[in-house]
């Protein structure tokens, strides 16, 4: 889910809670531990940033709704008892080797990591794509490149066991230069796809990519680090779950994506290589 969509859903549900509460904005803000100006900014949609973790938890607890519902990850408003105790929100700063993500990967070594990426998987990106995406997202190119190299090195370890599952149409859209890649040159798109094919073949079977039909299935981007934790990506931050039941639920969801895959891991390199041969100039159909 795009962070703008996430912000829109959060704002709509916050407005709904305000209406239901019969409180004015000042009283509502006091109830959740923020000032009125901060509440007004959240309601206005002037920024796509979500409030701090403490504020999100306070809103959910005060009005007896689940964080999943508040953030648009579920249609179920009900609070699951262990969520408040097991959920953290972590920022996603530049400098991958200094973030908790690297620590979580290290802690999960020897167990299976399950990963649904938001776009092209980080470790499969060329330097040209790293530069391009860092530019449009206004992020540090060095940090993005560092993250890519870390993930490649991690997946070359003999104890690594990582499964990645993503919509097939993400790669098809990329090959055609549509969406966010509409200004990424055709020759660089072709090089990217061939680079992916080479790495997929080289890293198999410790790294396995599955592709499912995005018209039939949907998933938010997240990573499950063995039995220890799951991190749901929501733009510039991660919702981190460490309780057993939510991790099992996300694992079951991931396994269903795998079962629905129409391009299996042993076919992914060949599929990507074929896409490189049919990539079209930007804007063509």
Short mmCIF file of C-alpha atoms in Angstrom, two decimals:
data_model
loop_
_atom_site.label_atom_id
_atom_site.label_comp_id
_atom_site.label_asym_id
_atom_site.label_seq_id
_atom_site.Cartn_x
_atom_site.Cartn_y
_atom_site.Cartn_z
CA UNK A 1 0.00 0.00 0.00
CA UNK A 2 1.34 3.44 -0.94
CA UNK A 3 2.01 5.60 2.12
CA UNK A 4 -0.35 8.24 0.70
CA UNK A 5 -3.13 5.66 0.63
CA UNK A 6 -2.24 4.59 4.15
CA UNK A 7 -2.35 8.19 5.34
CA UNK A 8 -5.72 8.74 3.65
CA UNK A 9 -7.27 5.67 5.28
CA UNK A 10 -5.88 6.63 8.68
CA UNK A 11 -7.27 10.17 8.33
CA UNK A 12 -10.72 8.89 7.35
CA UNK A 13 -10.84 6.52 10.30
CA UNK A 14 -9.59 9.19 12.67
CA UNK A 15 -12.42 11.47 11.48
CA UNK A 16 -14.88 8.62 12.03
CA UNK A 17 -13.66 8.15 15.61
CA UNK A 18 -13.93 11.90 16.23
CA UNK A 19 -17.53 11.91 14.97
CA UNK A 20 -18.46 8.87 17.04
CA UNK A 21 -16.90 10.27 20.19
CA UNK A 22 -19.17 13.35 20.36
CA UNK A 23 -16.10 15.24 21.59
CA UNK A 24 -14.84 18.52 20.21
CA UNK A 25 -11.35 18.54 18.75
CA UNK A 26 -9.74 19.90 21.91
CA UNK A 27 -11.24 17.19 24.11
CA UNK A 28 -10.46 14.46 21.57
CA UNK A 29 -6.84 15.61 21.35
CA UNK A 30 -6.51 15.63 25.12
CA UNK A 31 -7.95 12.11 25.32
CA UNK A 32 -5.24 10.72 23.06
CA UNK A 33 -2.38 12.79 24.48
CA UNK A 34 -1.71 15.35 21.73
CA UNK A 35 -2.47 19.04 21.34
CA UNK A 36 -5.26 20.41 19.17
CA UNK A 37 -2.93 21.76 16.49
CA UNK A 38 -1.38 18.31 16.02
CA UNK A 39 -4.85 16.80 15.70
CA UNK A 40 -5.88 19.44 13.17
CA UNK A 41 -2.79 18.64 11.09
CA UNK A 42 -3.61 14.91 11.14
CA UNK A 43 -7.17 15.62 10.04
CA UNK A 44 -6.20 18.07 7.31
CA UNK A 45 -4.12 15.67 5.23
CA UNK A 46 -1.38 18.27 4.86
CA UNK A 47 1.24 15.56 5.42
CA UNK A 48 1.44 11.86 4.59
CA UNK A 49 3.33 11.13 7.81
CA UNK A 50 1.61 9.08 10.45
CA UNK A 51 1.67 10.11 14.11
CA UNK A 52 4.15 8.67 16.59
CA UNK A 53 3.74 5.09 17.82
CA UNK A 54 2.61 6.30 21.24
CA UNK A 55 -0.19 8.37 19.67
CA UNK A 56 -1.37 5.48 17.50
CA UNK A 57 -1.46 3.19 20.51
CA UNK A 58 -3.31 5.80 22.58
CA UNK A 59 -5.97 6.29 19.88
CA UNK A 60 -6.50 2.53 19.54
CA UNK A 61 -6.70 2.01 23.30
CA UNK A 62 -8.91 5.03 24.04
CA UNK A 63 -11.53 4.18 21.42
CA UNK A 64 -11.27 0.38 21.64
CA UNK A 65 -10.26 -0.25 18.02
CA UNK A 66 -7.47 -2.36 16.58
CA UNK A 67 -4.33 -0.82 15.16
CA UNK A 68 -4.84 -2.94 12.05
CA UNK A 69 -8.19 -1.25 11.45
CA UNK A 70 -6.88 2.21 12.29
CA UNK A 71 -4.09 1.82 9.71
CA UNK A 72 -6.28 0.26 7.05
CA UNK A 73 -4.73 -3.20 7.33
CA UNK A 74 -8.02 -4.79 8.38
CA UNK A 75 -11.76 -4.18 8.16
CA UNK A 76 -12.16 -5.61 11.66
CA UNK A 77 -12.33 -2.89 14.32
CA UNK A 78 -12.01 -5.28 17.23
CA UNK A 79 -8.94 -5.13 19.43
CA UNK A 80 -6.87 -8.29 19.66
CA UNK A 81 -5.69 -8.51 23.23
CA UNK A 82 -1.98 -8.94 22.62
CA UNK A 83 -1.51 -6.26 19.95
CA UNK A 84 -0.72 -3.37 22.27
CA UNK A 85 1.90 -5.38 24.12
CA UNK A 86 3.54 -6.84 21.02
CA UNK A 87 3.62 -3.98 18.52
CA UNK A 88 6.36 -1.42 18.00
CA UNK A 89 6.82 1.20 15.31
CA UNK A 90 10.31 1.72 13.97
CA UNK A 91 11.44 4.51 11.68
CA UNK A 92 13.28 3.52 8.49
CA UNK A 93 16.30 5.85 8.53
CA UNK A 94 19.11 5.93 6.01
CA UNK A 95 22.10 3.74 6.76
CA UNK A 96 20.87 0.16 6.56
CA UNK A 97 23.73 -1.35 8.53
CA UNK A 98 22.80 0.80 11.51
CA UNK A 99 19.12 -0.10 11.53
CA UNK A 100 17.25 -2.83 13.34
CA UNK A 101 16.51 -4.50 10.01
CA UNK A 102 20.12 -5.66 9.75
CA UNK A 103 19.99 -6.89 13.34
CA UNK A 104 16.76 -8.80 12.67
CA UNK A 105 18.26 -10.48 9.61
CA UNK A 106 21.28 -11.50 11.67
CA UNK A 107 19.11 -12.86 14.49
CA UNK A 108 17.04 -14.88 12.02
CA UNK A 109 20.07 -16.53 10.38
CA UNK A 110 19.44 -20.25 10.13
CA UNK A 111 15.66 -19.82 10.03
CA UNK A 112 13.38 -19.08 7.08
CA UNK A 113 12.81 -15.44 6.17
CA UNK A 114 9.65 -14.67 4.21
CA UNK A 115 9.53 -11.39 2.28
CA UNK A 116 6.83 -9.58 0.31
CA UNK A 117 8.58 -6.55 -1.25
CA UNK A 118 7.01 -3.18 -2.03
CA UNK A 119 8.62 -3.13 -5.49
CA UNK A 120 11.68 -4.71 -7.09
CA UNK A 121 13.38 -6.70 -4.27
CA UNK A 122 16.25 -4.66 -2.84
CA UNK A 123 19.03 -7.16 -3.40
CA UNK A 124 18.04 -7.65 -7.07
CA UNK A 125 18.39 -3.99 -8.09
CA UNK A 126 21.16 -2.63 -10.31
CA UNK A 127 23.10 0.48 -9.33
CA UNK A 128 21.20 2.41 -12.01
CA UNK A 129 17.85 1.43 -10.51
CA UNK A 130 19.08 2.22 -7.00
CA UNK A 131 20.07 5.70 -8.19
CA UNK A 132 16.77 6.23 -10.00
CA UNK A 133 14.54 5.12 -7.12
CA UNK A 134 16.61 7.00 -4.54
CA UNK A 135 16.13 10.13 -6.64
CA UNK A 136 12.36 9.92 -6.97
CA UNK A 137 11.98 8.98 -3.28
CA UNK A 138 14.45 11.68 -2.16
CA UNK A 139 16.49 9.12 -0.22
CA UNK A 140 20.22 8.58 0.20
CA UNK A 141 21.67 6.70 -2.74
CA UNK A 142 24.54 5.43 -0.56
CA UNK A 143 22.14 4.03 2.02
CA UNK A 144 20.07 2.30 -0.66
CA UNK A 145 23.17 0.80 -2.26
CA UNK A 146 24.43 -0.33 1.14
CA UNK A 147 21.16 -2.10 1.83
CA UNK A 148 21.28 -3.84 -1.55
CA UNK A 149 24.83 -5.10 -0.98
CA UNK A 150 24.05 -6.23 2.56
CA UNK A 151 21.13 -8.32 1.32
CA UNK A 152 23.21 -9.91 -1.44
CA UNK A 153 25.97 -10.81 1.02
CA UNK A 154 23.38 -12.14 3.48
CA UNK A 155 21.84 -14.40 0.85
CA UNK A 156 25.22 -15.87 -0.08
CA UNK A 157 25.60 -17.32 3.41
CA UNK A 158 25.14 -21.11 3.41
CA UNK A 159 22.67 -20.95 6.31
CA UNK A 160 20.35 -18.52 4.51
CA UNK A 161 16.82 -19.62 3.66
CA UNK A 162 14.75 -16.80 2.13
CA UNK A 163 11.50 -16.94 0.20
CA UNK A 164 10.21 -13.89 -1.65
CA UNK A 165 6.72 -13.65 -3.10
CA UNK A 166 5.45 -10.73 -5.17
CA UNK A 167 2.89 -9.92 -7.89
CA UNK A 168 3.98 -10.97 -11.37
CA UNK A 169 2.58 -7.72 -12.81
CA UNK A 170 5.15 -5.66 -10.86
CA UNK A 171 7.87 -7.05 -13.11
CA UNK A 172 5.68 -6.80 -16.21
CA UNK A 173 4.92 -3.14 -15.47
CA UNK A 174 8.63 -2.51 -14.89
CA UNK A 175 9.54 -4.17 -18.19
CA UNK A 176 7.20 -1.81 -20.02
CA UNK A 177 8.44 1.30 -18.23
CA UNK A 178 5.11 2.16 -16.65
CA UNK A 179 4.17 3.61 -13.28
CA UNK A 180 7.07 4.93 -11.19
CA UNK A 181 9.52 3.56 -13.80
CA UNK A 182 8.18 5.64 -16.69
CA UNK A 183 11.40 7.68 -16.87
CA UNK A 184 13.79 4.79 -16.37
CA UNK A 185 15.45 4.17 -19.77
CA UNK A 186 14.55 1.05 -21.74
CA UNK A 187 18.14 -0.17 -21.98
CA UNK A 188 18.53 0.15 -18.20
CA UNK A 189 15.28 -1.74 -17.67
CA UNK A 190 16.61 -4.55 -19.84
CA UNK A 191 19.92 -4.59 -17.95
CA UNK A 192 17.99 -4.67 -14.67
CA UNK A 193 15.93 -7.69 -15.74
CA UNK A 194 19.01 -9.56 -16.95
CA UNK A 195 20.79 -8.69 -13.70
CA UNK A 196 17.82 -10.10 -11.77
CA UNK A 197 17.85 -13.28 -13.84
CA UNK A 198 21.56 -13.78 -13.18
CA UNK A 199 21.21 -13.26 -9.43
CA UNK A 200 18.11 -15.44 -9.19
CA UNK A 201 20.03 -18.26 -10.84
CA UNK A 202 23.17 -17.62 -8.77
CA UNK A 203 21.44 -17.42 -5.38
CA UNK A 204 19.00 -20.30 -5.90
CA UNK A 205 18.04 -22.25 -3.79
CA UNK A 206 18.93 -20.18 -0.70
CA UNK A 207 16.98 -17.29 -2.26
CA UNK A 208 13.72 -18.28 -3.96
CA UNK A 209 11.41 -15.88 -5.80
CA UNK A 210 7.75 -16.77 -6.43
CA UNK A 211 5.36 -14.68 -8.54
CA UNK A 212 1.59 -14.67 -8.12
CA UNK A 213 -1.25 -13.12 -10.10
CA UNK A 214 -1.95 -9.74 -8.52
CA UNK A 215 -5.48 -9.78 -9.91
CA UNK A 216 -6.28 -12.79 -7.77
CA UNK A 217 -4.28 -12.03 -4.62
CA UNK A 218 -3.24 -8.95 -2.66
CA UNK A 219 -0.62 -8.38 0.00
CA UNK A 220 0.91 -5.47 1.83
CA UNK A 221 4.74 -5.51 1.92
CA UNK A 222 6.18 -7.27 4.98
CA UNK A 223 9.02 -9.48 6.18
CA UNK A 224 8.79 -12.38 8.62
CA UNK A 225 12.06 -13.05 10.44
CA UNK A 226 11.74 -16.71 11.35
CA UNK A 227 9.60 -17.23 14.46
CA UNK A 228 10.83 -14.04 16.12
CA UNK A 229 9.09 -11.05 14.54
CA UNK A 230 7.32 -9.63 11.51
CA UNK A 231 7.89 -6.14 10.12
CA UNK A 232 5.12 -4.58 8.03
CA UNK A 233 6.39 -1.80 5.76
CA UNK A 234 4.21 1.31 5.79
CA UNK A 235 6.27 3.90 3.95
CA UNK A 236 8.97 5.45 6.09
CA UNK A 237 8.38 3.16 9.06
CA UNK A 238 7.74 -0.43 10.06
CA UNK A 239 5.01 -1.91 12.23
CA UNK A 240 6.86 -4.62 14.14
CA UNK A 241 4.99 -7.58 15.62
CA UNK A 242 6.67 -9.98 18.03
CA UNK A 243 3.69 -11.94 19.41
CA UNK A 244 3.30 -15.54 18.27
CA UNK A 245 -0.23 -15.41 16.87
CA UNK A 246 0.19 -12.41 14.53
CA UNK A 247 3.41 -13.95 13.18
CA UNK A 248 1.62 -17.24 12.56
CA UNK A 249 -1.22 -15.40 10.81
CA UNK A 250 1.17 -13.55 8.49
CA UNK A 251 3.09 -16.79 7.86
CA UNK A 252 -0.14 -18.51 6.84
CA UNK A 253 -0.95 -15.57 4.54
CA UNK A 254 2.51 -15.84 2.96
CA UNK A 255 2.16 -19.59 2.48
CA UNK A 256 -1.14 -18.98 0.66
CA UNK A 257 0.64 -16.56 -1.68
CA UNK A 258 3.22 -19.26 -2.40
CA UNK A 259 0.48 -21.79 -3.14
CA UNK A 260 -1.13 -19.34 -5.56
CA UNK A 261 2.13 -18.62 -7.42
CA UNK A 262 2.01 -19.19 -11.16
CA UNK A 263 5.77 -18.68 -11.55
CA UNK A 264 7.69 -20.89 -9.14
CA UNK A 265 11.19 -20.32 -7.80
CA UNK A 266 12.95 -22.60 -10.29
CA UNK A 267 11.21 -20.73 -13.14
CA UNK A 268 11.79 -17.15 -11.91
CA UNK A 269 15.19 -16.59 -13.57
CA UNK A 270 13.91 -17.78 -16.95
CA UNK A 271 10.73 -15.72 -16.63
CA UNK A 272 12.71 -12.56 -15.85
CA UNK A 273 15.13 -13.20 -18.70
CA UNK A 274 12.22 -13.51 -21.12
CA UNK A 275 10.79 -10.20 -19.87
CA UNK A 276 14.10 -8.55 -20.80
CA UNK A 277 13.48 -9.64 -24.37
CA UNK A 278 9.98 -8.13 -24.54
CA UNK A 279 10.51 -4.88 -22.68
CA UNK A 280 8.96 -1.94 -24.48
CA UNK A 281 9.81 1.79 -24.58
CA UNK A 282 8.23 3.87 -21.86
CA UNK A 283 4.54 4.56 -22.44
CA UNK A 284 3.91 1.80 -24.97
CA UNK A 285 1.23 -0.82 -24.47
#
